Coordinates of C-alpha atoms and ligand atoms in Angstrom, one line a residue:
M1 CA 38.3 58.4 1.5
S2 CA 37.3 62.1 2.5
A3 CA 34.5 63.1 5.1
V4 CA 32.4 64.1 2.4
G5 CA 33.3 61.0 0.7
A6 CA 31.8 59.6 3.7
V7 CA 28.1 61.6 3.8
F8 CA 28.1 60.7 0.0
S9 CA 27.6 56.9 0.7
C10 CA 24.2 57.4 0.1
F11 CA 23.0 54.3 -2.1
C12 CA 24.8 51.1 -2.4
L13 CA 24.7 47.6 -4.3
R14 CA 24.3 44.9 -2.8
S15 CA 23.5 41.9 -4.6
G16 CA 21.4 43.8 -6.9
V17 CA 19.9 45.7 -4.7
W18 CA 20.0 49.2 -3.5
L19 CA 20.3 49.8 0.2
L20 CA 20.0 52.5 2.8
K21 CA 22.8 53.1 4.6
P22 CA 22.3 52.8 9.2
G23 CA 22.8 56.9 9.2
M24 CA 20.8 57.9 6.0
Q25 CA 18.2 59.8 7.4
K26 CA 20.8 62.8 8.0
M27 CA 21.6 62.6 4.9
S28 CA 18.6 64.0 2.6
S29 CA 20.4 66.7 1.5
F30 CA 22.6 66.1 -0.9
S31 CA 20.3 63.5 -2.4
L32 CA 20.8 65.8 -5.4
H33 CA 23.7 62.6 -5.4
T34 CA 21.9 60.6 -8.0
A35 CA 23.0 56.4 -7.8
A36 CA 26.1 57.4 -10.8
R37 CA 27.7 59.6 -8.8
C38 CA 27.2 57.1 -6.2
A39 CA 28.7 54.8 -7.2
A40 CA 31.8 56.2 -8.4
R41 CA 33.0 56.7 -4.4
D42 CA 32.0 53.9 -3.0
Y43 CA 30.8 50.6 -5.3
Y44 CA 33.7 49.5 -7.5
E45 CA 32.4 46.8 -9.7
V46 CA 35.9 44.7 -8.5
L47 CA 37.1 46.1 -5.4
V48 CA 41.0 44.5 -4.2
L49 CA 42.2 45.1 -0.9
G50 CA 46.0 46.3 -0.7
G51 CA 48.3 47.4 -2.9
G52 CA 51.8 45.2 -2.8
A53 CA 52.2 43.0 -5.7
G54 CA 48.7 40.8 -6.1
G55 CA 46.9 44.0 -4.9
I56 CA 48.2 45.4 -8.0
A57 CA 49.1 42.9 -10.4
M58 CA 45.3 41.9 -9.6
S59 CA 44.0 45.7 -10.3
A60 CA 45.7 45.3 -14.2
R61 CA 44.7 42.8 -15.1
M62 CA 41.2 43.4 -14.1
K63 CA 41.1 46.7 -15.3
R64 CA 41.9 44.9 -18.7
R65 CA 38.7 42.7 -18.0
V66 CA 35.9 46.1 -17.1
G67 CA 37.2 48.5 -17.6
A68 CA 39.9 51.0 -15.1
E69 CA 36.8 53.0 -13.5
N70 CA 35.7 50.2 -12.1
V71 CA 38.2 49.2 -10.4
A72 CA 39.7 50.3 -7.1
V73 CA 42.7 50.0 -4.8
V74 CA 41.8 50.7 -1.2
E75 CA 46.1 50.8 0.3
P76 CA 47.3 53.0 3.0
S77 CA 50.7 53.4 2.3
K78 CA 52.8 56.6 -0.2
T79 CA 55.3 54.1 -1.7
H80 CA 55.3 50.4 -3.0
Y81 CA 58.1 48.4 -2.7
Y82 CA 59.6 45.0 -4.1
Q83 CA 60.1 43.8 -1.1
P84 CA 62.8 40.6 -2.7
L85 CA 64.8 43.2 -3.6
W86 CA 65.6 43.7 0.7
T87 CA 68.3 40.7 0.6
L88 CA 70.7 42.4 -1.4
V89 CA 70.0 46.0 0.3
G90 CA 70.5 43.8 3.2
A91 CA 73.9 42.6 2.1
G92 CA 75.3 46.1 0.7
A93 CA 75.0 44.9 -3.2
K94 CA 71.4 46.8 -4.4
H95 CA 70.3 50.1 -2.1
L96 CA 67.2 50.9 -1.0
A97 CA 65.8 53.1 -3.1
A98 CA 66.1 50.4 -5.7
S99 CA 62.9 49.0 -3.9
A100 CA 60.6 51.9 -3.6
R101 CA 58.9 53.2 -5.7
P102 CA 55.8 56.0 -5.9
M103 CA 51.9 54.0 -4.8
G104 CA 50.5 56.4 -6.8
S105 CA 53.1 55.0 -10.2
V106 CA 51.7 51.7 -9.6
I107 CA 48.6 51.3 -9.2
P108 CA 46.8 51.5 -13.1
S109 CA 46.0 54.8 -14.8
G110 CA 42.2 55.4 -14.5
V111 CA 41.3 52.9 -11.0
A112 CA 41.0 54.5 -7.9
W113 CA 43.3 54.1 -5.5
I114 CA 41.4 54.4 -2.1
K115 CA 44.2 55.8 0.4
S116 CA 42.9 54.1 3.7
Q117 CA 42.9 51.4 6.0
V118 CA 40.5 47.8 6.0
V119 CA 39.6 47.8 8.4
A120 CA 36.3 45.6 8.5
L121 CA 35.6 43.2 6.0
D122 CA 31.3 42.2 5.4
P123 CA 30.6 40.1 3.3
D124 CA 27.6 39.3 3.5
N125 CA 26.9 43.1 2.8
N126 CA 28.9 42.9 -0.3
S127 CA 30.9 45.9 1.6
V128 CA 34.4 46.9 3.9
W129 CA 34.4 49.0 7.1
L130 CA 38.0 51.8 5.8
E131 CA 39.1 54.7 8.8
N132 CA 36.9 57.4 9.8
D133 CA 33.3 55.1 9.1
T134 CA 33.1 54.8 6.1
R135 CA 32.4 51.7 3.7
V136 CA 33.3 50.7 0.4
F137 CA 30.5 48.4 -1.6
Y138 CA 32.4 46.0 -3.9
K139 CA 30.4 42.9 -6.9
Y140 CA 34.0 41.2 -6.3
L141 CA 36.3 40.9 -3.5
I142 CA 39.7 40.4 -3.7
I143 CA 42.0 40.3 -1.3
A144 CA 45.3 40.5 -1.3
L145 CA 46.6 41.7 2.4
G146 CA 50.3 40.3 2.7
I147 CA 52.0 39.0 6.2
S148 CA 51.6 41.1 8.7
L149 CA 55.2 41.8 10.8
H150 CA 55.6 40.9 14.8
Y151 CA 58.4 42.5 16.0
E152 CA 56.9 43.4 19.3
K153 CA 56.6 39.5 19.7
I154 CA 60.7 39.4 20.6
K155 CA 60.6 41.0 24.1
G156 CA 63.1 43.8 23.2
L157 CA 61.8 44.9 20.1
P158 CA 61.7 46.9 18.3
E159 CA 63.9 49.3 20.1
G160 CA 66.6 47.0 19.8
F161 CA 66.3 48.1 16.9
N162 CA 68.3 51.5 17.8
H163 CA 71.1 50.0 18.9
P164 CA 73.7 49.0 16.4
K165 CA 75.0 45.2 15.9
I166 CA 70.9 44.4 15.2
G167 CA 69.0 44.5 11.5
S168 CA 66.1 42.9 9.6
N169 CA 66.0 42.3 5.8
Y170 CA 62.3 42.0 6.4
S171 CA 61.1 45.6 6.8
A172 CA 62.7 48.7 5.0
Q173 CA 63.0 50.6 8.5
T174 CA 65.9 48.2 9.3
V175 CA 67.4 46.1 6.6
E176 CA 69.9 49.5 5.7
K177 CA 70.9 48.2 9.8
T178 CA 72.1 44.7 8.4
W179 CA 74.2 46.4 5.9
R180 CA 75.8 48.7 8.8
A181 CA 76.0 45.4 11.1
L182 CA 77.9 43.3 8.8
Q183 CA 80.1 47.0 8.0
D184 CA 80.3 46.5 11.9
F185 CA 81.6 43.7 12.5
K186 CA 84.6 43.0 14.3
E187 CA 84.6 39.5 15.8
G188 CA 82.5 37.3 17.3
N189 CA 79.1 35.7 16.5
A190 CA 77.2 36.6 14.0
I191 CA 73.2 34.9 14.2
F192 CA 70.7 34.6 12.0
T193 CA 66.8 33.8 13.0
F194 CA 64.3 31.9 11.3
P195 CA 60.8 32.3 14.3
N196 CA 58.5 30.3 14.9
T197 CA 55.4 31.4 12.7
P198 CA 54.6 31.2 8.7
V199 CA 57.4 33.9 7.2
K200 CA 56.7 35.3 3.4
C201 CA 60.4 33.6 1.0
A202 CA 61.6 31.3 3.3
G203 CA 64.9 31.0 1.9
A204 CA 65.6 34.5 2.5
P205 CA 66.2 33.8 6.6
Q206 CA 69.2 31.7 5.5
K207 CA 70.2 34.1 2.6
I208 CA 71.2 37.1 4.0
M209 CA 73.6 34.1 5.7
Y210 CA 75.8 33.2 2.8
L211 CA 76.3 36.5 1.5
S212 CA 77.1 37.9 5.7
D213 CA 79.7 34.6 5.4
A214 CA 81.5 36.3 2.1
Y215 CA 81.5 39.4 2.9
L216 CA 83.1 38.5 5.5
R217 CA 85.7 36.2 3.3
K218 CA 86.4 39.1 1.0
T219 CA 87.2 41.4 4.0
G220 CA 89.2 38.8 5.5
K221 CA 87.4 38.6 8.4
R222 CA 86.3 35.1 8.0
S223 CA 88.2 33.2 10.9
K224 CA 87.2 35.6 13.4
A225 CA 84.0 34.9 12.9
N226 CA 81.2 31.9 14.3
I227 CA 78.7 32.0 11.9
M228 CA 74.9 30.4 12.9
F229 CA 71.7 29.4 11.9
N230 CA 69.1 29.6 14.6
T231 CA 66.1 28.0 13.4
S232 CA 62.5 27.3 14.6
L233 CA 62.6 24.8 11.8
G234 CA 63.3 21.4 11.9
A235 CA 64.9 21.3 8.7
I236 CA 67.1 23.8 6.7
F237 CA 64.8 23.8 3.7
A238 CA 61.4 22.5 2.4
V239 CA 62.8 20.3 -0.7
K240 CA 64.9 17.9 -0.3
K241 CA 66.5 18.4 -3.1
Y242 CA 67.6 21.9 -2.4
A243 CA 68.1 21.2 1.5
D244 CA 70.6 18.7 0.7
A245 CA 72.1 21.3 -1.6
L246 CA 72.0 23.7 0.9
L247 CA 72.9 22.1 3.4
E248 CA 76.6 20.9 1.4
I249 CA 77.0 24.5 1.5
I250 CA 76.6 25.0 5.0
K251 CA 79.4 22.1 5.5
D252 CA 81.5 23.6 3.3
R253 CA 81.5 26.9 4.2
N254 CA 81.6 26.1 7.7
L255 CA 78.2 27.8 9.4
A256 CA 76.3 25.9 12.1
V257 CA 72.3 25.4 12.2
N258 CA 70.7 25.6 15.0
Y259 CA 67.2 23.1 14.4
K260 CA 64.4 23.7 16.8
C261 CA 65.7 27.9 18.3
N262 CA 63.3 29.9 18.3
L263 CA 64.2 34.0 19.3
I264 CA 62.7 35.9 22.3
E265 CA 64.7 38.0 23.2
V266 CA 67.0 40.6 22.2
R267 CA 69.1 43.1 24.7
A268 CA 70.0 45.0 21.9
D269 CA 72.0 47.1 24.4
K270 CA 74.2 43.5 25.9
Q271 CA 74.3 42.5 22.2
E272 CA 72.5 39.3 23.9
A273 CA 69.8 37.2 22.0
V274 CA 67.7 34.7 24.4
F275 CA 66.6 31.5 22.3
E276 CA 64.0 28.5 24.0
N277 CA 64.3 24.8 22.7
L278 CA 60.9 24.3 20.9
D279 CA 62.2 20.4 22.1
K280 CA 62.4 21.1 25.9
P281 CA 59.7 23.8 27.1
G282 CA 61.6 26.5 29.0
V283 CA 65.1 25.9 28.3
T284 CA 66.4 29.1 26.7
E285 CA 69.6 29.4 25.9
V286 CA 71.9 33.0 25.8
Y287 CA 73.6 34.3 22.9
Q288 CA 76.5 37.1 22.6
Y289 CA 76.1 38.3 19.1
E290 CA 78.4 40.7 16.8
M291 CA 75.6 40.5 14.4
L292 CA 72.3 39.7 15.0
H293 CA 70.0 39.2 11.8
V294 CA 66.1 39.0 12.9
T295 CA 63.5 37.4 11.1
P296 CA 59.9 38.6 12.7
P297 CA 57.4 36.9 13.5
M298 CA 54.9 37.1 11.1
G299 CA 50.6 36.7 10.9
P300 CA 47.8 37.3 9.1
P301 CA 46.9 41.1 9.0
A302 CA 44.9 42.3 12.2
V303 CA 42.0 43.3 9.7
L304 CA 41.5 39.0 8.9
I305 CA 42.3 37.4 12.4
N306 CA 38.0 36.9 13.2
S307 CA 37.1 38.0 10.1
P308 CA 34.3 35.9 8.0
V309 CA 36.9 35.2 5.4
S310 CA 39.0 33.6 6.9
D311 CA 40.2 30.1 8.5
A312 CA 40.2 29.6 11.8
N313 CA 44.4 30.9 12.0
G314 CA 43.3 34.2 10.6
W315 CA 44.3 33.6 6.8
V316 CA 41.8 33.6 3.5
D317 CA 40.1 30.8 3.1
V318 CA 40.1 30.1 -1.0
D319 CA 39.8 27.0 -2.4
K320 CA 43.8 26.2 -3.9
E321 CA 43.5 25.3 -7.6
T322 CA 40.5 28.3 -7.7
L323 CA 41.6 30.4 -5.0
Q324 CA 37.4 31.5 -5.5
H325 CA 36.6 31.6 -1.2
K326 CA 35.1 28.4 -0.7
T327 CA 32.5 30.3 1.2
Y328 CA 31.7 33.7 -0.6
P329 CA 31.7 33.0 -4.3
N330 CA 31.9 36.2 -5.1
V331 CA 35.2 36.6 -2.8
F332 CA 38.6 35.7 -3.6
G333 CA 42.2 35.9 -2.3
I334 CA 46.3 35.8 -3.4
G335 CA 49.3 36.0 -1.9
D336 CA 50.3 35.9 1.7
C337 CA 47.2 36.9 2.9
T338 CA 45.9 33.4 1.9
N339 CA 45.5 30.1 3.4
L340 CA 47.2 28.8 0.1
P341 CA 49.1 26.1 1.3
T342 CA 52.7 27.2 -0.6
S343 CA 55.4 29.0 0.2
K344 CA 54.9 32.4 -0.3
T345 CA 56.8 34.2 -2.3
A346 CA 55.9 37.1 -4.9
A347 CA 56.7 34.6 -7.5
A348 CA 53.5 32.3 -6.7
V349 CA 51.7 35.2 -6.5
A350 CA 53.0 36.1 -10.0
A351 CA 51.7 32.1 -10.9
Q352 CA 48.2 32.8 -8.6
S353 CA 47.5 35.7 -10.7
G354 CA 47.0 34.3 -14.3
V355 CA 45.0 31.5 -13.0
L356 CA 43.3 34.3 -10.2
D357 CA 42.0 36.5 -13.3
K358 CA 40.7 33.6 -15.2
T359 CA 38.7 32.0 -12.3
V360 CA 37.2 35.7 -12.2
S361 CA 36.3 36.5 -14.8
L362 CA 34.7 32.9 -15.6
I363 CA 32.6 33.9 -12.6
M364 CA 31.3 37.1 -14.1
N365 CA 30.8 35.2 -16.9
K366 CA 28.5 32.5 -14.6
K367 CA 30.8 30.0 -15.4
F368 CA 33.0 27.1 -13.4
P369 CA 36.4 28.2 -12.2
V370 CA 38.0 25.2 -14.5
T371 CA 42.0 27.0 -14.4
K372 CA 44.0 25.2 -11.7
Y373 CA 46.4 26.1 -9.3
D374 CA 49.6 24.2 -9.3
G375 CA 51.0 25.7 -6.1
Y376 CA 54.0 26.9 -8.0
T377 CA 56.1 28.5 -6.0
S378 CA 60.1 29.9 -6.3
C379 CA 62.6 31.3 -3.9
P380 CA 66.6 31.7 -6.0
L381 CA 68.0 31.0 -3.0
V382 CA 71.0 34.1 -2.9
T383 CA 74.7 31.2 -1.4
G384 CA 76.4 34.5 -2.1
Y385 CA 77.8 37.5 -4.5
N386 CA 77.3 36.3 -7.6
K387 CA 75.5 32.9 -7.0
V388 CA 71.9 31.2 -6.4
I389 CA 70.0 27.9 -6.4
L390 CA 66.6 28.9 -8.1
A391 CA 64.7 26.7 -6.0
E392 CA 61.0 26.5 -8.0
F393 CA 58.8 23.6 -6.6
D394 CA 55.2 22.3 -6.4
Y395 CA 51.8 22.2 -3.6
N396 CA 53.8 18.4 -3.1
A397 CA 57.4 20.2 -2.0
Q398 CA 58.5 18.8 -5.9
P399 CA 60.5 20.3 -8.3
L400 CA 58.8 22.6 -11.0
E401 CA 61.9 23.6 -12.5
T402 CA 62.2 26.1 -15.4
F403 CA 64.7 25.6 -16.9
P404 CA 66.0 22.1 -18.2
I405 CA 69.4 21.7 -16.5
D406 CA 70.3 21.1 -12.7
Q407 CA 69.0 24.0 -10.5
S408 CA 70.2 23.2 -7.2
K409 CA 74.0 24.3 -7.4
E410 CA 74.7 26.6 -7.4
R411 CA 75.5 29.6 -10.7
R412 CA 76.4 33.0 -11.8
T413 CA 73.4 33.2 -14.7
M414 CA 71.0 32.8 -11.8
Y415 CA 72.1 35.2 -9.8
H416 CA 71.7 37.9 -12.4
M417 CA 68.0 36.6 -12.7
K418 CA 67.5 37.3 -9.1
A419 CA 70.0 40.6 -9.3
D420 CA 68.9 42.1 -12.0
M421 CA 66.1 40.4 -14.6
M422 CA 63.5 40.2 -11.6
P423 CA 63.0 43.2 -11.3
L424 CA 63.1 44.3 -14.6
L425 CA 60.1 41.2 -14.6
Y426 CA 58.4 42.4 -11.1
W427 CA 57.9 46.2 -12.0
N428 CA 57.0 46.0 -15.5
A429 CA 55.0 42.4 -16.3
L430 CA 54.4 40.6 -13.2
L431 CA 52.7 44.6 -11.5
K432 CA 51.2 45.4 -15.1
G433 CA 49.3 42.2 -15.1
Y434 CA 51.5 40.5 -17.5
W435 CA 53.9 37.9 -16.0
G436 CA 51.2 34.7 -14.8
G437 CA 54.9 33.2 -13.8
P438 CA 57.3 31.5 -15.6
A439 CA 54.4 28.2 -16.9
P440 CA 55.0 29.4 -20.4
V441 CA 58.6 28.9 -20.0
R442 CA 58.9 26.3 -18.5
K443 CA 56.2 23.8 -21.3
L444 CA 58.6 25.6 -24.3
M445 CA 62.1 24.9 -22.7
H446 CA 61.5 21.1 -21.7
L447 CA 59.5 20.6 -24.6
S448 CA 62.8 22.1 -26.8
L449 CA 64.9 19.7 -25.4
K450 CA 62.4 16.5 -26.4
Ligands
FAD1 P1 52.6 42.2 -0.1 O1 53.7 43.0 -1.7 O2 53.2 42.8 1.2 O3 51.5 43.6 -0.3 C1 50.1 43.8 1.4 C2 50.2 45.0 0.9 O4 48.6 45.1 1.8 C3 50.7 46.2 1.2 O5 51.1 46.5 -0.4 C4 50.0 46.9 2.7 O6 50.6 48.5 3.1 C5 48.1 46.4 2.3 N1 47.8 46.1 3.8 C6 48.0 45.6 4.5 N2 47.3 45.7 5.4 C7 46.1 46.4 4.5 C8 44.7 46.8 5.1 N3 44.5 46.9 6.1 N4 44.8 47.9 4.8 C9 44.8 48.4 2.9 N5 46.1 47.8 2.9 C10 46.8 47.3 3.6 N6 59.5 36.8 -3.6 C11 59.8 35.4 -4.5 O7 58.9 35.6 -5.2 N7 60.9 35.9 -4.5 C12 62.3 36.4 -4.1 O8 63.8 36.8 -3.7 C13 62.0 37.0 -2.5 N8 62.7 37.9 -1.8 C14 62.0 38.2 0.0 C15 63.1 38.2 0.5 C16 62.7 39.5 1.6 C17 63.7 40.1 2.8 C18 61.0 39.7 1.3 C19 60.9 40.5 2.3 C20 60.0 39.3 0.4 C21 60.3 38.0 0.5 N9 59.6 37.3 -1.3 C22 60.7 37.1 -2.7 C23 58.3 37.8 -0.6 C24 58.1 38.2 -1.7 O9 58.1 39.8 -1.8 C25 55.8 38.3 -1.2 O10 55.7 36.6 -1.0 C26 55.2 39.7 -1.7 O11 55.1 40.4 -1.9 C27 53.6 38.9 -1.4 O12 52.6 39.6 -2.1 P2 51.5 40.4 -1.8 O13 50.7 41.2 -2.8 O14 50.8 39.0 -1.1 O15 51.6 41.8 -0.5
UQ1_2 C1 58.9 35.0 -10.7 O1 57.9 35.3 -10.8 C2 59.0 36.6 -9.9 O2 57.7 37.1 -9.8 C3 58.1 38.5 -10.5 C4 60.0 36.0 -8.3 O3 59.7 37.1 -7.3 C5 60.4 37.9 -7.6 C6 61.2 35.5 -8.2 O4 61.7 35.2 -7.7 C7 60.8 34.4 -9.6 C8 61.9 33.6 -9.3 C9 60.4 34.1 -10.2 C10 60.4 33.5 -11.4 C11 60.7 32.9 -12.6 C12 61.8 32.9 -12.9 C13 61.9 33.5 -14.9 C14 61.7 31.3 -12.9

């Protein structure tokens, strides 16, 4: 927001009361500017924080509820990325450019784009602070700030990415380096890591391992590769049905899994990766690598840590069924930044967006929220250049499958769904506020069998 915009921030609505902004006495020369003018700039009926999957989907839905002129999105980035494509970009099956669109093109027309960063939340005064000391007030707030990446928590990173043989599908800056490292592979260890923190798309750290295995087989180098998945976790996947299928694949393709093994240092100049053994404090192991794929530690965005809207771990503290904030009834959360106890994915965001739309509408109409989110999430486990196991499950880690087939089998159709259909669904339906997840399709599919 411009400095002029900041100066115009004179009166703002707070629970139906007009307030004087601190420093107002300096602004008397702007008293010609009416509350309406002020409202257009510094007050929105619905304020959305974050222009990622959840933020854009919700701004499209809120535009339909209250009109575009009453909605604003705060988002500093000029590019919106379809991150699920990066698994395929890292394996050379798609181009990075196909995952990117200008932010302005995905923000619904008429909705205000506040190109700034939220630096503090003040829900007791229905406002947020942005860079340059500006403040925006709201009647309803939707928090969709995503999850932050912390490469810097691994000694030697991010500067280690300046060396070859190392990549990471988790960032637009490093995903093409994965493909480079895979193409450059000659002989030795190919190591894929999983950190000791919550992550988004918990399947992605291993998807790139299966794709790398397939690529090395295709290029005749597989016999020269020792492929290993070094994971902080104690299991390969949270849902037994899919974990069993993955363990079969791991056995068949001669992949090694080292559990409770957490990456703590990369010596990129020497192509060495250092892991700690989470079961044996103080015990570390150094691996020489020919290729290293890093999944970074992740955590809540800095602005949420110790914020009034967050739980003790820094995630937005929402009701797991309605997505309404547990303390502030006019605040809501969606997606990776929340403490919803499910796997953080765009598929989950889709299902959440449909529920949250109804929750907000009921609150706007002074009714109780009733629609319940069941924790639906999905992870298309890419296990080759034409194979996907489509994992779908709920809060209880029970399969909640859309199609009336055994989805734990590797399938070509599911690969096409992931690679070709999902991007279309994302850009044209989820971001436009028309895709609330596959529940209606699932009901139809399973009904037709009865
Ligand atoms: P994001 O889409 O990350 O958006 C958060 C937004 O908030 C960003 O635009 C950011 O710039 C903005 N922001 C952050 N801080 C601030 C601030 N202080 N002020 C203002 N704005 C801020 N999901 C699937 O469903 N299927 C898949 O196959 C899949 N594969 C994946 C593979 C990879 C490699 C990755 C990285 C992700 C994958 N995902 C997948 C996960 C999916 O991309 C995320 O779960 C989804 O994007 C979450 O949406 P979100 O809105 O919560 O966060
Ligand atoms: C989904 O809805 C979604 O969001 C658009 C994804 O993110 C890219 C997914 O990966 C998946 C699998 C779904 C679920 C959709 C169907 C049709 C099963």
